[in-house]
CSV table of C-alpha atoms in Angstrom, one decimal:
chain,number,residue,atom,x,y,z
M,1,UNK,CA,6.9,22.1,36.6
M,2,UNK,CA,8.0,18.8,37.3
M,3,UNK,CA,5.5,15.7,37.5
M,4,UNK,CA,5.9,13.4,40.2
M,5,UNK,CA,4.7,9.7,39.8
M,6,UNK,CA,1.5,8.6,41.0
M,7,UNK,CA,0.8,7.6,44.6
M,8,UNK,CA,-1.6,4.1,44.6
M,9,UNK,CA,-5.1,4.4,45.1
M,10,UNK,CA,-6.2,1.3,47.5
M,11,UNK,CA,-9.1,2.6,49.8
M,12,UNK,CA,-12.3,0.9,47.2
M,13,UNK,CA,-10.2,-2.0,45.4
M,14,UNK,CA,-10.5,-5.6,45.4
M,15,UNK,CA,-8.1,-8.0,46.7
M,16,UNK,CA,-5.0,-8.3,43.8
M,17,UNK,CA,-5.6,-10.1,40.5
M,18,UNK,CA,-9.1,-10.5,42.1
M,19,UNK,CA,-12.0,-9.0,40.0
M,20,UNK,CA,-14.1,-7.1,42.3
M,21,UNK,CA,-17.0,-8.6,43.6
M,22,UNK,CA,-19.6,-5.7,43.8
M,23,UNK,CA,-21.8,-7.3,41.0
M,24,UNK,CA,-23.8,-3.9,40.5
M,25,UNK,CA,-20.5,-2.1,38.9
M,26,UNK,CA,-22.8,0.7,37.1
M,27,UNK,CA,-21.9,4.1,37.6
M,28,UNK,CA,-24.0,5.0,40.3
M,29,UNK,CA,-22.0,2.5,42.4
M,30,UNK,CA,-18.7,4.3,42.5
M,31,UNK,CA,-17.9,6.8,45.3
M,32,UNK,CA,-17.1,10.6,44.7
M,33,UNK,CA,-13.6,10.0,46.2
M,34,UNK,CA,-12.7,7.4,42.8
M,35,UNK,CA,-13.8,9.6,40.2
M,36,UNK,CA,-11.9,13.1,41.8
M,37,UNK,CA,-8.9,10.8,42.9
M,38,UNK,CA,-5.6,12.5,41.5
M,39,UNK,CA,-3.6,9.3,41.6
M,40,UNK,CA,-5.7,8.0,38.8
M,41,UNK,CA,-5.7,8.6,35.1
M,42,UNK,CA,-9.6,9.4,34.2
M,43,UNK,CA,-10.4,8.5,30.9
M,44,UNK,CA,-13.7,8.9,29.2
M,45,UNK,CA,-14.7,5.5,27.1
M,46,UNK,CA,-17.0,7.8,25.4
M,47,UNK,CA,-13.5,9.5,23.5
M,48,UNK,CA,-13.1,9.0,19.8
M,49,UNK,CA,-13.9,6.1,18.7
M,50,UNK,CA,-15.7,5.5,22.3
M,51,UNK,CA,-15.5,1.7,21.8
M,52,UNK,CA,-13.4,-1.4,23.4
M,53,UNK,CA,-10.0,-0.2,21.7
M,54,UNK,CA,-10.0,2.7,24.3
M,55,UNK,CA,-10.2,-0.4,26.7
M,56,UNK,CA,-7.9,-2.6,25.6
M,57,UNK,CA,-5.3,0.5,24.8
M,58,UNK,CA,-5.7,1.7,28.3
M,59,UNK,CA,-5.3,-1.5,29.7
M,60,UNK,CA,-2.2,-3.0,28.4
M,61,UNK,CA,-0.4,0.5,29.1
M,62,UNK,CA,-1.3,0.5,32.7
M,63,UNK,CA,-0.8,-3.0,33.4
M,64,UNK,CA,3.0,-2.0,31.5
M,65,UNK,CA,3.4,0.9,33.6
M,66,UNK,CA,1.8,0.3,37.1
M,67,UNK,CA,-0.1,3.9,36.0
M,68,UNK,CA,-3.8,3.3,38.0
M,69,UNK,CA,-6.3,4.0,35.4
M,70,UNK,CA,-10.2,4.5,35.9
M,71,UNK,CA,-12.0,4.5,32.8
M,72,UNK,CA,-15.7,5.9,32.8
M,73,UNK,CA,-18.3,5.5,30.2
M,74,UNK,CA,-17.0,2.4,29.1
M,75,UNK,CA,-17.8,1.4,25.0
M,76,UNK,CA,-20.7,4.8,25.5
M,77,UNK,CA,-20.3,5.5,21.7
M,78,UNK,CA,-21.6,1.6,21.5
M,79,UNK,CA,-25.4,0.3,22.1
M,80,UNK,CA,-26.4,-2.2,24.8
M,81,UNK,CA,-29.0,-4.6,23.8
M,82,UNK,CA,-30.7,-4.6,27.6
M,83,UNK,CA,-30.6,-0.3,28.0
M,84,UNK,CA,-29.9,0.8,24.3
M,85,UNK,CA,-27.1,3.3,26.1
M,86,UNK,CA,-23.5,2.3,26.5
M,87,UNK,CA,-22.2,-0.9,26.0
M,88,UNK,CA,-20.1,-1.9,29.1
M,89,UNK,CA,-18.0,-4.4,28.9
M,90,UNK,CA,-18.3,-7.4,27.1
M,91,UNK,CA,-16.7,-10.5,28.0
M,92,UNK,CA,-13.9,-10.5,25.7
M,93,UNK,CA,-13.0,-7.2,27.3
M,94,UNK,CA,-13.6,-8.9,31.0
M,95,UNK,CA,-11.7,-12.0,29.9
M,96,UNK,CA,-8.7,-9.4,28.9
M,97,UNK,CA,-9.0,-7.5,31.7
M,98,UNK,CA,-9.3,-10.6,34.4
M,99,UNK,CA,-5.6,-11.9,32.7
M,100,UNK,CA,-3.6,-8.9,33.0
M,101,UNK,CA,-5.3,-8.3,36.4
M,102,UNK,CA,-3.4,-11.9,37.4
M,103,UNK,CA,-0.4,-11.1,35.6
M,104,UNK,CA,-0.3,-7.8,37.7
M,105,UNK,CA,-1.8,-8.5,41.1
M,106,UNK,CA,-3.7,-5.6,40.5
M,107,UNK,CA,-6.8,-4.7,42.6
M,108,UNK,CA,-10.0,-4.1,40.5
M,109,UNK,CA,-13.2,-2.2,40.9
M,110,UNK,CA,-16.2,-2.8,38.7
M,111,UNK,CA,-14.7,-5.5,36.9
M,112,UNK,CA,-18.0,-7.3,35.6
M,113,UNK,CA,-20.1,-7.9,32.5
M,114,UNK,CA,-21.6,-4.8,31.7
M,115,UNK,CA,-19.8,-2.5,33.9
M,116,UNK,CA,-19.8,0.8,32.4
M,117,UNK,CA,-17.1,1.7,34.8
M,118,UNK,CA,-14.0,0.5,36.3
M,119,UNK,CA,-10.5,0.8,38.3
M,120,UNK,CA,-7.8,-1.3,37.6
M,121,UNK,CA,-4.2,-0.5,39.3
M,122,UNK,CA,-1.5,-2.8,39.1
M,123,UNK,CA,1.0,-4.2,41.3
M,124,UNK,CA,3.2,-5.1,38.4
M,125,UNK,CA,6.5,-6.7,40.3
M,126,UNK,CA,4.3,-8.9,41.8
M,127,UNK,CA,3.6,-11.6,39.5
M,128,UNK,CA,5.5,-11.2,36.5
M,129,UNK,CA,3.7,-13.8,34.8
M,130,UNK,CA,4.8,-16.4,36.9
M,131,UNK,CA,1.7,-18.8,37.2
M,132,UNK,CA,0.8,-20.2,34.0
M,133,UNK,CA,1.2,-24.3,33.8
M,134,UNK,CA,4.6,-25.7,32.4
M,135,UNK,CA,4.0,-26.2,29.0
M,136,UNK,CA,6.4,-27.7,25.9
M,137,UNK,CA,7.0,-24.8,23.3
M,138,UNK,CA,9.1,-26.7,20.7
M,139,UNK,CA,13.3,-26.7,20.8
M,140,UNK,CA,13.8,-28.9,23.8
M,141,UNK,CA,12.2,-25.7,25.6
M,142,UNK,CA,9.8,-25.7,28.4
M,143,UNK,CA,7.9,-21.9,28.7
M,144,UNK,CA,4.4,-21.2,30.2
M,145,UNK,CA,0.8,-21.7,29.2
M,146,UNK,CA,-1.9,-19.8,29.9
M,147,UNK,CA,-6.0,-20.5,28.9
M,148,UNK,CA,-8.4,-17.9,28.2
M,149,UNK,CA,-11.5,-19.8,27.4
M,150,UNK,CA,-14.7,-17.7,26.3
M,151,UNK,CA,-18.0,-19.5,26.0
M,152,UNK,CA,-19.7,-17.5,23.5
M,153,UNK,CA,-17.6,-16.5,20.3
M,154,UNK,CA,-16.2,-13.2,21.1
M,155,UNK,CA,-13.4,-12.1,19.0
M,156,UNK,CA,-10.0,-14.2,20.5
M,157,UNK,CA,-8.1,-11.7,18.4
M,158,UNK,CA,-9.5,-8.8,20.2
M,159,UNK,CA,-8.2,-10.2,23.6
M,160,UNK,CA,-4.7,-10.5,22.0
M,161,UNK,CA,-4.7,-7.3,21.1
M,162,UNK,CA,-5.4,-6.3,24.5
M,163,UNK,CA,-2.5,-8.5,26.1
M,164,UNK,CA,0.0,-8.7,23.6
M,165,UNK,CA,2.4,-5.7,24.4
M,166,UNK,CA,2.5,-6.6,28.1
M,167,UNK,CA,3.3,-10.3,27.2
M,168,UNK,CA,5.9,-9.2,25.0
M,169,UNK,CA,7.4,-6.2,27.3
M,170,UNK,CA,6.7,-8.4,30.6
M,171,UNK,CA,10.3,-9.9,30.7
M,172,UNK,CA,9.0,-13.1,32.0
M,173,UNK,CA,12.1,-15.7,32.7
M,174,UNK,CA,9.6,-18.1,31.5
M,175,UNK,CA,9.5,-18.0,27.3
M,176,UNK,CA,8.0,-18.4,24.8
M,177,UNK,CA,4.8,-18.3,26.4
M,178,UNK,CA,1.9,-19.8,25.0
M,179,UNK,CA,-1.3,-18.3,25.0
M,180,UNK,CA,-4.5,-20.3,24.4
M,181,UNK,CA,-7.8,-18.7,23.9
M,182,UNK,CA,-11.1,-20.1,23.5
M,183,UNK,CA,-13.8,-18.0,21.2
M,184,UNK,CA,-14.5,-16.5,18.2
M,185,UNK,CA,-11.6,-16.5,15.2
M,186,UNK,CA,-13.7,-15.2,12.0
M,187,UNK,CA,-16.2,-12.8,13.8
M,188,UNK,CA,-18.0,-9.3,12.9
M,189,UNK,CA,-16.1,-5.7,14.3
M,190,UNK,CA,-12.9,-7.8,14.4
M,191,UNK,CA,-9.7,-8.5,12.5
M,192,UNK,CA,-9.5,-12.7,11.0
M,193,UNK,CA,-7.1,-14.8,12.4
M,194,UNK,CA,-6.1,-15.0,8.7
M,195,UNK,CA,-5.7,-11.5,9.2
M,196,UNK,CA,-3.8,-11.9,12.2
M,197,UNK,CA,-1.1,-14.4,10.7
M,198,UNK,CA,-1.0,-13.0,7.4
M,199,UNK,CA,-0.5,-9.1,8.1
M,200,UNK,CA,-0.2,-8.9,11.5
M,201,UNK,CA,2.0,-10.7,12.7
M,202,UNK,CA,4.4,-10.2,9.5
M,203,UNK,CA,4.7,-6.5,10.2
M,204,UNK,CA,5.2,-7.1,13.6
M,205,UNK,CA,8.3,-8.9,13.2
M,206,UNK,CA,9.4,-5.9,10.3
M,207,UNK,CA,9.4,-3.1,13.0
M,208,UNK,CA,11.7,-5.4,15.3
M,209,UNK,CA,9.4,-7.3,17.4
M,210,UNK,CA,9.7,-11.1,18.4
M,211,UNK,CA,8.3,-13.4,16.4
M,212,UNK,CA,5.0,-14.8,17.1
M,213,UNK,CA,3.2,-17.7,16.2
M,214,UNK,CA,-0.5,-18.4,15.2
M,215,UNK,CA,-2.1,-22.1,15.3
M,216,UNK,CA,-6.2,-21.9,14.6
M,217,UNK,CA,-6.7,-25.4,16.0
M,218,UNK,CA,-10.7,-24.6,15.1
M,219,UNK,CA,-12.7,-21.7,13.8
M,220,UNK,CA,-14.7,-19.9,16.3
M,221,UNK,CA,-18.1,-18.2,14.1
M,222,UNK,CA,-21.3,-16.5,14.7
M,223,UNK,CA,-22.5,-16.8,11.4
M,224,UNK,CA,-24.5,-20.2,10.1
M,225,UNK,CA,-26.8,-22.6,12.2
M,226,UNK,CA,-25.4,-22.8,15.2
M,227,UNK,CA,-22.4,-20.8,17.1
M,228,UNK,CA,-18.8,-22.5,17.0
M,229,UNK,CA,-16.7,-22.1,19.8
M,230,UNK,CA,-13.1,-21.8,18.2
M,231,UNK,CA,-9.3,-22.2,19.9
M,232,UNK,CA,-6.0,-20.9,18.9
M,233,UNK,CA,-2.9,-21.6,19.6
M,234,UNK,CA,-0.4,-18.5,20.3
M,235,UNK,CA,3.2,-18.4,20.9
M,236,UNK,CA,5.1,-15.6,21.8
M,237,UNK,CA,8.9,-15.0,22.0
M,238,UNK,CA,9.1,-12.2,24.0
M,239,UNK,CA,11.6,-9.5,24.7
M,240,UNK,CA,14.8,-10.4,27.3
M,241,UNK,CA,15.3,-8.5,30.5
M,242,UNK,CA,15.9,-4.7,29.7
M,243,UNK,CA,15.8,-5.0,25.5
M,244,UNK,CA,14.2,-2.3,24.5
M,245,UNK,CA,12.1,-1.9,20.7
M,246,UNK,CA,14.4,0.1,18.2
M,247,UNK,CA,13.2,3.2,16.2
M,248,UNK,CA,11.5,2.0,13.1
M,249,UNK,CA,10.7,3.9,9.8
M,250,UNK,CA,8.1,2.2,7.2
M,251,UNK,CA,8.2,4.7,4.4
M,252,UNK,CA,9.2,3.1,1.4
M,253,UNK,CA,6.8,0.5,0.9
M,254,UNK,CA,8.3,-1.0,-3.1
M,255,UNK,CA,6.3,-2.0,-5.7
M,256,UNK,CA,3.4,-4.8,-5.6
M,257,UNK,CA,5.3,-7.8,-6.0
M,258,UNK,CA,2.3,-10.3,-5.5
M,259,UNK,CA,-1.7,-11.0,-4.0
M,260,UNK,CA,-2.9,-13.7,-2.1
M,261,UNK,CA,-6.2,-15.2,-2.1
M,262,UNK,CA,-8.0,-16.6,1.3
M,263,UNK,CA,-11.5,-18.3,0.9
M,264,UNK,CA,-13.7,-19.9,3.5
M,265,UNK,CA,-16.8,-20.9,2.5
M,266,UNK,CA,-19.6,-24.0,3.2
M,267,UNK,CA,-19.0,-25.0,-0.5
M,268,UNK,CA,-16.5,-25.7,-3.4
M,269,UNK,CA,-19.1,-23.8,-5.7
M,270,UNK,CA,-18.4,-20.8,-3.6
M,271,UNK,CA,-14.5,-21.3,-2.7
M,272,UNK,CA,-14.4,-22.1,-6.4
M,273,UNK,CA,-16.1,-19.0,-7.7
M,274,UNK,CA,-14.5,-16.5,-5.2
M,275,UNK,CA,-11.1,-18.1,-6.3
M,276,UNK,CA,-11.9,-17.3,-10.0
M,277,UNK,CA,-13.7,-14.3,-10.0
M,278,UNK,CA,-10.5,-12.6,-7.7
M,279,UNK,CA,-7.9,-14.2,-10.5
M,280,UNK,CA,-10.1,-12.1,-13.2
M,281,UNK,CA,-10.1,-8.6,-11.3
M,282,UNK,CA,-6.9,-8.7,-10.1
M,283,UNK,CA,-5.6,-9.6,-13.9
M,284,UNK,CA,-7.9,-7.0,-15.1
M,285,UNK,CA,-6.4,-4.0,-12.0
M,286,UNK,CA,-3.0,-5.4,-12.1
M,287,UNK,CA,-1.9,-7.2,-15.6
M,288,UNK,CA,1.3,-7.0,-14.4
M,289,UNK,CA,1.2,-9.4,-11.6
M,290,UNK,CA,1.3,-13.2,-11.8
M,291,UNK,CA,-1.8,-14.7,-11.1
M,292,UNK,CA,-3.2,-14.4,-7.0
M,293,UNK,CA,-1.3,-16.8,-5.0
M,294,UNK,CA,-3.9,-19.3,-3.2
M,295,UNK,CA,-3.2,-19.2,0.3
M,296,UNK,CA,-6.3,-20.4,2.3
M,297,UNK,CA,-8.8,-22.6,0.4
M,298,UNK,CA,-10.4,-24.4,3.1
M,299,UNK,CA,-14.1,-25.6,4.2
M,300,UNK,CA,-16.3,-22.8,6.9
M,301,UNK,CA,-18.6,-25.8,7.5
M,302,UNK,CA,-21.7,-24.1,6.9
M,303,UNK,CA,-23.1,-22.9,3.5
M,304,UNK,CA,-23.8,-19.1,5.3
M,305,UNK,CA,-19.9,-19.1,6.6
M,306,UNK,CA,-18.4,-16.9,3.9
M,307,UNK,CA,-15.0,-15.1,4.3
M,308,UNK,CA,-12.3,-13.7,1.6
M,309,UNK,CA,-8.9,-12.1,2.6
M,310,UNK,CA,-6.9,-10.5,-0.1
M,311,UNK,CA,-3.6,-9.2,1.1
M,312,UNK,CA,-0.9,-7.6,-1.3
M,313,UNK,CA,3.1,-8.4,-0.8
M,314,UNK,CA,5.8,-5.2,-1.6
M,315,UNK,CA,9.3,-5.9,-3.1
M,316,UNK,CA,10.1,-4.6,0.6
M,317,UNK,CA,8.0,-6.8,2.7
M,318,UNK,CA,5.0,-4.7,3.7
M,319,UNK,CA,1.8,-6.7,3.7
M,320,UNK,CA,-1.5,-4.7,2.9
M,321,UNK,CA,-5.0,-6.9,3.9
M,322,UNK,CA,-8.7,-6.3,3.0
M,323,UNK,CA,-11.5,-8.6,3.7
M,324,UNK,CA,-15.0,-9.4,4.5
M,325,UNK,CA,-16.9,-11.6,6.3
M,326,UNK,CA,-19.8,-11.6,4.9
M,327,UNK,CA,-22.7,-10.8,6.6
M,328,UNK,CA,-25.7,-10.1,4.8
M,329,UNK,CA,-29.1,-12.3,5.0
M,330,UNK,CA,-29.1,-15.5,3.1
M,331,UNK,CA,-32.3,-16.7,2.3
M,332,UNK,CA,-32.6,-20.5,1.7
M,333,UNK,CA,-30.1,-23.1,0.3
M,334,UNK,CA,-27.4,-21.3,-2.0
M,335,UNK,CA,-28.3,-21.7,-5.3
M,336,UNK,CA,-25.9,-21.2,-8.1
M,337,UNK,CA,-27.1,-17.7,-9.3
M,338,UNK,CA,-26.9,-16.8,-5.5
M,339,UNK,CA,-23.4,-18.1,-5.4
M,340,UNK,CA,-22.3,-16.2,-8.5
M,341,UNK,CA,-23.9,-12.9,-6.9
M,342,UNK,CA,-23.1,-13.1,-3.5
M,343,UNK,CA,-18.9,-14.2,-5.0
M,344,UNK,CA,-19.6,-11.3,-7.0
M,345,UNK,CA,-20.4,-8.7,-4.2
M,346,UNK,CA,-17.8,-10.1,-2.1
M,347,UNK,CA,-15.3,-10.0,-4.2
M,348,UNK,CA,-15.4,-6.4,-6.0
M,349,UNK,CA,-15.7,-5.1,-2.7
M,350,UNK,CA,-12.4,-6.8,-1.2
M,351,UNK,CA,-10.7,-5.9,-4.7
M,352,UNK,CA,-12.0,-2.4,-4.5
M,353,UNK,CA,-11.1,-1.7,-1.1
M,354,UNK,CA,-7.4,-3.4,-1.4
M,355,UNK,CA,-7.1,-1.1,-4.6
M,356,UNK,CA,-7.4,2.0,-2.6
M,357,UNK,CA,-5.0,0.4,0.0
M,358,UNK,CA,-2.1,0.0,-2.9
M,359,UNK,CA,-3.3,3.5,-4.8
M,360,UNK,CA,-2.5,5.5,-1.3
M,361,UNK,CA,1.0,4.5,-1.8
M,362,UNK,CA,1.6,3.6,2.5
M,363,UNK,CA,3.6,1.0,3.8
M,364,UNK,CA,0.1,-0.2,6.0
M,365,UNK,CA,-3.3,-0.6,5.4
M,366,UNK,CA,-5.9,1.1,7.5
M,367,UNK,CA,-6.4,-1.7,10.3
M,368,UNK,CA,-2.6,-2.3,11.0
M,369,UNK,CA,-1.4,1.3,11.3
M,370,UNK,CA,-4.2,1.0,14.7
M,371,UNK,CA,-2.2,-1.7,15.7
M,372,UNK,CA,1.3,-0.3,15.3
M,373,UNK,CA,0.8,3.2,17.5
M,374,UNK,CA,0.9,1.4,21.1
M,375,UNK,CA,4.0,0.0,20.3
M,376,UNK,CA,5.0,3.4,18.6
M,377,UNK,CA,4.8,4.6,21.9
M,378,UNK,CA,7.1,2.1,23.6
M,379,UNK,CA,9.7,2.1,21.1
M,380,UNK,CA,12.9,3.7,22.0
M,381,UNK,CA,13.0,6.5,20.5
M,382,UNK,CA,11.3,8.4,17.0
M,383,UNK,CA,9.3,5.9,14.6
M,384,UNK,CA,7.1,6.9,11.7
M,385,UNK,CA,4.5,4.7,9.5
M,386,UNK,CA,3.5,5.9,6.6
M,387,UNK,CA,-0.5,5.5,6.4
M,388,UNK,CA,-0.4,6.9,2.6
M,389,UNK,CA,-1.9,9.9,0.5
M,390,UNK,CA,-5.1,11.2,2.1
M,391,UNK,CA,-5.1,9.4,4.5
M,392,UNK,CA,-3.9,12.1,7.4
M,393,UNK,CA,-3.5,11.0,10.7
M,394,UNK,CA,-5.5,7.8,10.5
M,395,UNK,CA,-8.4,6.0,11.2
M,396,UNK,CA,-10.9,6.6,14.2
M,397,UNK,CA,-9.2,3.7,16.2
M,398,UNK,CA,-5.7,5.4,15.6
M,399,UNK,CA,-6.5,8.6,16.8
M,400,UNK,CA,-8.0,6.8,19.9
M,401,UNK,CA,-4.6,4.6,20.4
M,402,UNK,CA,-2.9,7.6,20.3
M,403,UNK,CA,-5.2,9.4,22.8
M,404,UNK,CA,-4.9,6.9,25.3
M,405,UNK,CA,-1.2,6.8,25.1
M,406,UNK,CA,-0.7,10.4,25.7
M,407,UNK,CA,-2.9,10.5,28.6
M,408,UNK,CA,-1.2,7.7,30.3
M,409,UNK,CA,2.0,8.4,29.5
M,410,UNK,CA,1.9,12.1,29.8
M,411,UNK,CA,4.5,13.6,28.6
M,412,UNK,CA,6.6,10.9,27.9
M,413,UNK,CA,5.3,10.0,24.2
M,414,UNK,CA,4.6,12.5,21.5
M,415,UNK,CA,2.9,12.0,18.2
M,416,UNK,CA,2.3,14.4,15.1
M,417,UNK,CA,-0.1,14.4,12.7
M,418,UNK,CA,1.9,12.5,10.4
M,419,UNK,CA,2.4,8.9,11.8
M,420,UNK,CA,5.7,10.3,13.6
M,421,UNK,CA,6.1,9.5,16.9
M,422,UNK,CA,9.0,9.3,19.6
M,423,UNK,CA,8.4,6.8,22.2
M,424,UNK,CA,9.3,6.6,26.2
M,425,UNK,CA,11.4,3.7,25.6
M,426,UNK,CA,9.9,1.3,27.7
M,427,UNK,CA,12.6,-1.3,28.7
M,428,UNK,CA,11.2,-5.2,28.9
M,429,UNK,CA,10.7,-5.7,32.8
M,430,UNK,CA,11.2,-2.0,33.7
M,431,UNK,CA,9.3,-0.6,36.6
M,432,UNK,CA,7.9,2.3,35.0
M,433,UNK,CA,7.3,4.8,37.6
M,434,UNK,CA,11.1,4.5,39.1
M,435,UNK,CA,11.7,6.3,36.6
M,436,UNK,CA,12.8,10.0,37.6
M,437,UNK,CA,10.9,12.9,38.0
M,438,UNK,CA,10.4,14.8,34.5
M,439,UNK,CA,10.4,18.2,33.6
M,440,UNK,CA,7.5,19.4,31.9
């Protein structure tokens, strides 16, 4: 039976790359007609993992694609501090959303804080990224910047993740592009940007991807006194006109070649004793390494400001990360039998959890093999990643990447059980639904 591309929905949208302006955006706001229309792929925020990586899957893909999506329920697996039912959006989802709706000229419906539901179709061909201010991006050459500024500290690294594939796949005659985002950059429920440059990033640019480049111009935290609002700096070489991403294979992930150390903390007692008290577990787990590698040995700015990333290097350049920021009370001024315990705590359970990374024997640790599946389903053709022993078809978050993907791109992307998938192979700059009518 053959399935014919979408026709757009435009009868309760907002002007394009407008957020809507209907400021009561709940549920009971929308019409019948949205929620039965067949041009829209319905999705349920309460699937899976029922969270914002349903939301920021979802809309990457359709904002690739020009595929109309309306999801429902939005974060209903998640708490709201005002109703204690469903989350909504949150600002770092909005902020996400309100950039792709620009890049896109796409109409919006329910596009507000807090809005447990919302439309968003795209106009793709429209804009193209076009808009962003001239900006120097090193070599003699002049790309385009764009801001996304957050006032609280939501997690900067949570909007990439939402805008990075389109950035990347966009084909926008005006690169590198520079992103720069206001927020936070060592924050609860979110990867580091340590993280981000360290693993991230790294793996990226294994599997075939342009390279792209991480300045943390200031920490953004919640923890400590007072909030700090940080920015980063992000540059992205994206893919030319019509490259596509090759099949990739990570299965043989070599032996543990080396572990680096990151510490942030308010004070050198602290930076000092998490530095030491890794070098002793790691000797003890590993005597056959050399000693951790210090990578990151800098200042938080507040005693309460404590964060340790350990990631392991393979003789064939996979990079497996574990870390915590730590958030348990403090009481008072750290003393130095509190600093010995809390270094302590922190530090067997980094070690611990990096040693069950290495022991499963995959090519990525738990967090990056969520952040591999979207572009699994781009690539151009059959990819696997190895997530190691026991671990089955991954975490929460993966299964959820990989839900949304099938239900936006049909029938078009397939994935096993395994970490196999073939992808559509999306084409930097191609206009998705031109493509021909497939057979089911």
């Amino acid at each position: 039976m053959p399935r014919h591309h979408r026709p757009k929905h435009t009868s309760h949208s907002s002007e394009p790359g407008q957020k809507s302006t209907d400021s009561s955006s709940n549920e009971s706001q929308f019409p019948d007609s949205i929620r039965s229309d067949p041009s829209l792929v319905h999705l349920d925020g309460r699937t899976l993992e029922g969270g914002g990586q349903l939301v920021r899957v979802a809309l990457t893909l359709s904002a690739l694609t020009d595929i109309p999506i309306h999801i429902h329920n939005i974060r209903g697996n998640r708490s709201s501090r005002s109703s204690g039912k469903g989350g909504g959006l949150k600002s770092s989802h909005l902020a996400a959303l309100e950039f792709l709706a620009g890049a896109t000229a796409a109409k919006t419906l329910g596009a507000s804080v807090g809005s447990t539901e919302v439309v968003f179709e795209p106009e793709r061909h429209k804009q193209l990224l076009r808009d962003g201010a001239k900006a120097e991006v090193g070599e003699g050459k002049v790309g385009r910047a764009y801001e996304i500024r957050l006032d609280k500290p939501g997690s900067v690294w949570l909007i990439l993740q939402a805008i990075l594939p389109y950035v990347i796949f966009a084909a926008s005659e005006y690169v590198p592009m520079q992103l720069i985002i206001t927020g936070g950059t060592n924050v609860p429920k979110s990867m580091s940007g340590e993280y981000v440059k360290q693993v991230m990033c790294p793996m990226f640019e294994k599997i075939g991807l342009p390279s792209i480049d991480v300045d943390i111009k200031r920490r953004g935290w919640t923890q400590g006194r007072a909030i700090q609002i940080g920015e980063v700096t992000i540059k992205v070489h994206a893919l030319e006109r019509d490259a596509k991403l090759s099949p990739f294979e990570l299965k043989k992930r070599g032996a543990i070649s080396r572990i680096a150390i990151t510490a942030l903390a308010g004070t050198e007692a602290m930076r000092s004793a998490l530095v030491e008290k890794v070098t002793d577990h790691v000797r003890e787990k590993y005597p056959q390494l050399e000693p951790p590698e210090i990578v990151v040995n800098e200042d938080s700015g507040d005693p309460k400001r404590l964060y340790l990333l350990l990631v392991a290097h393979t003789s064939n350049g996979c990079m497996l990360g574990r870390d915590w920021l730590y958030d348990e009370k403090i009481k008072g001024a750290l003393n130095e039998s509190q600093t010995e315990l809390i270094a302590e705590k922190m530090v067997q359970r980094v070690v611990g959890e990096l040693a069950a990374e290495i022991a499963h024997g995959g090519c990525v640790d738990e967090y990056m093999r969520d952040q591999l599946v979207v572009f699994q389903a781009l690539t151009n053709g059959p990819t696997h990643v190895d997530g190691g022993a026991g671990t089955g078809d991954g975490s929460l978050h993966a299964r959820t990447c990989r839900w949304v993907a099938e239900q936006i791109l049909a029938d078009q992307a397939s994935f096993d059980t395994e970490g196999g998938c073939r992808g559509v192979g999306f084409a930097a700059g191609e206009i998705f639904e031109e493509r021909k009518v497939v057979e089911k």
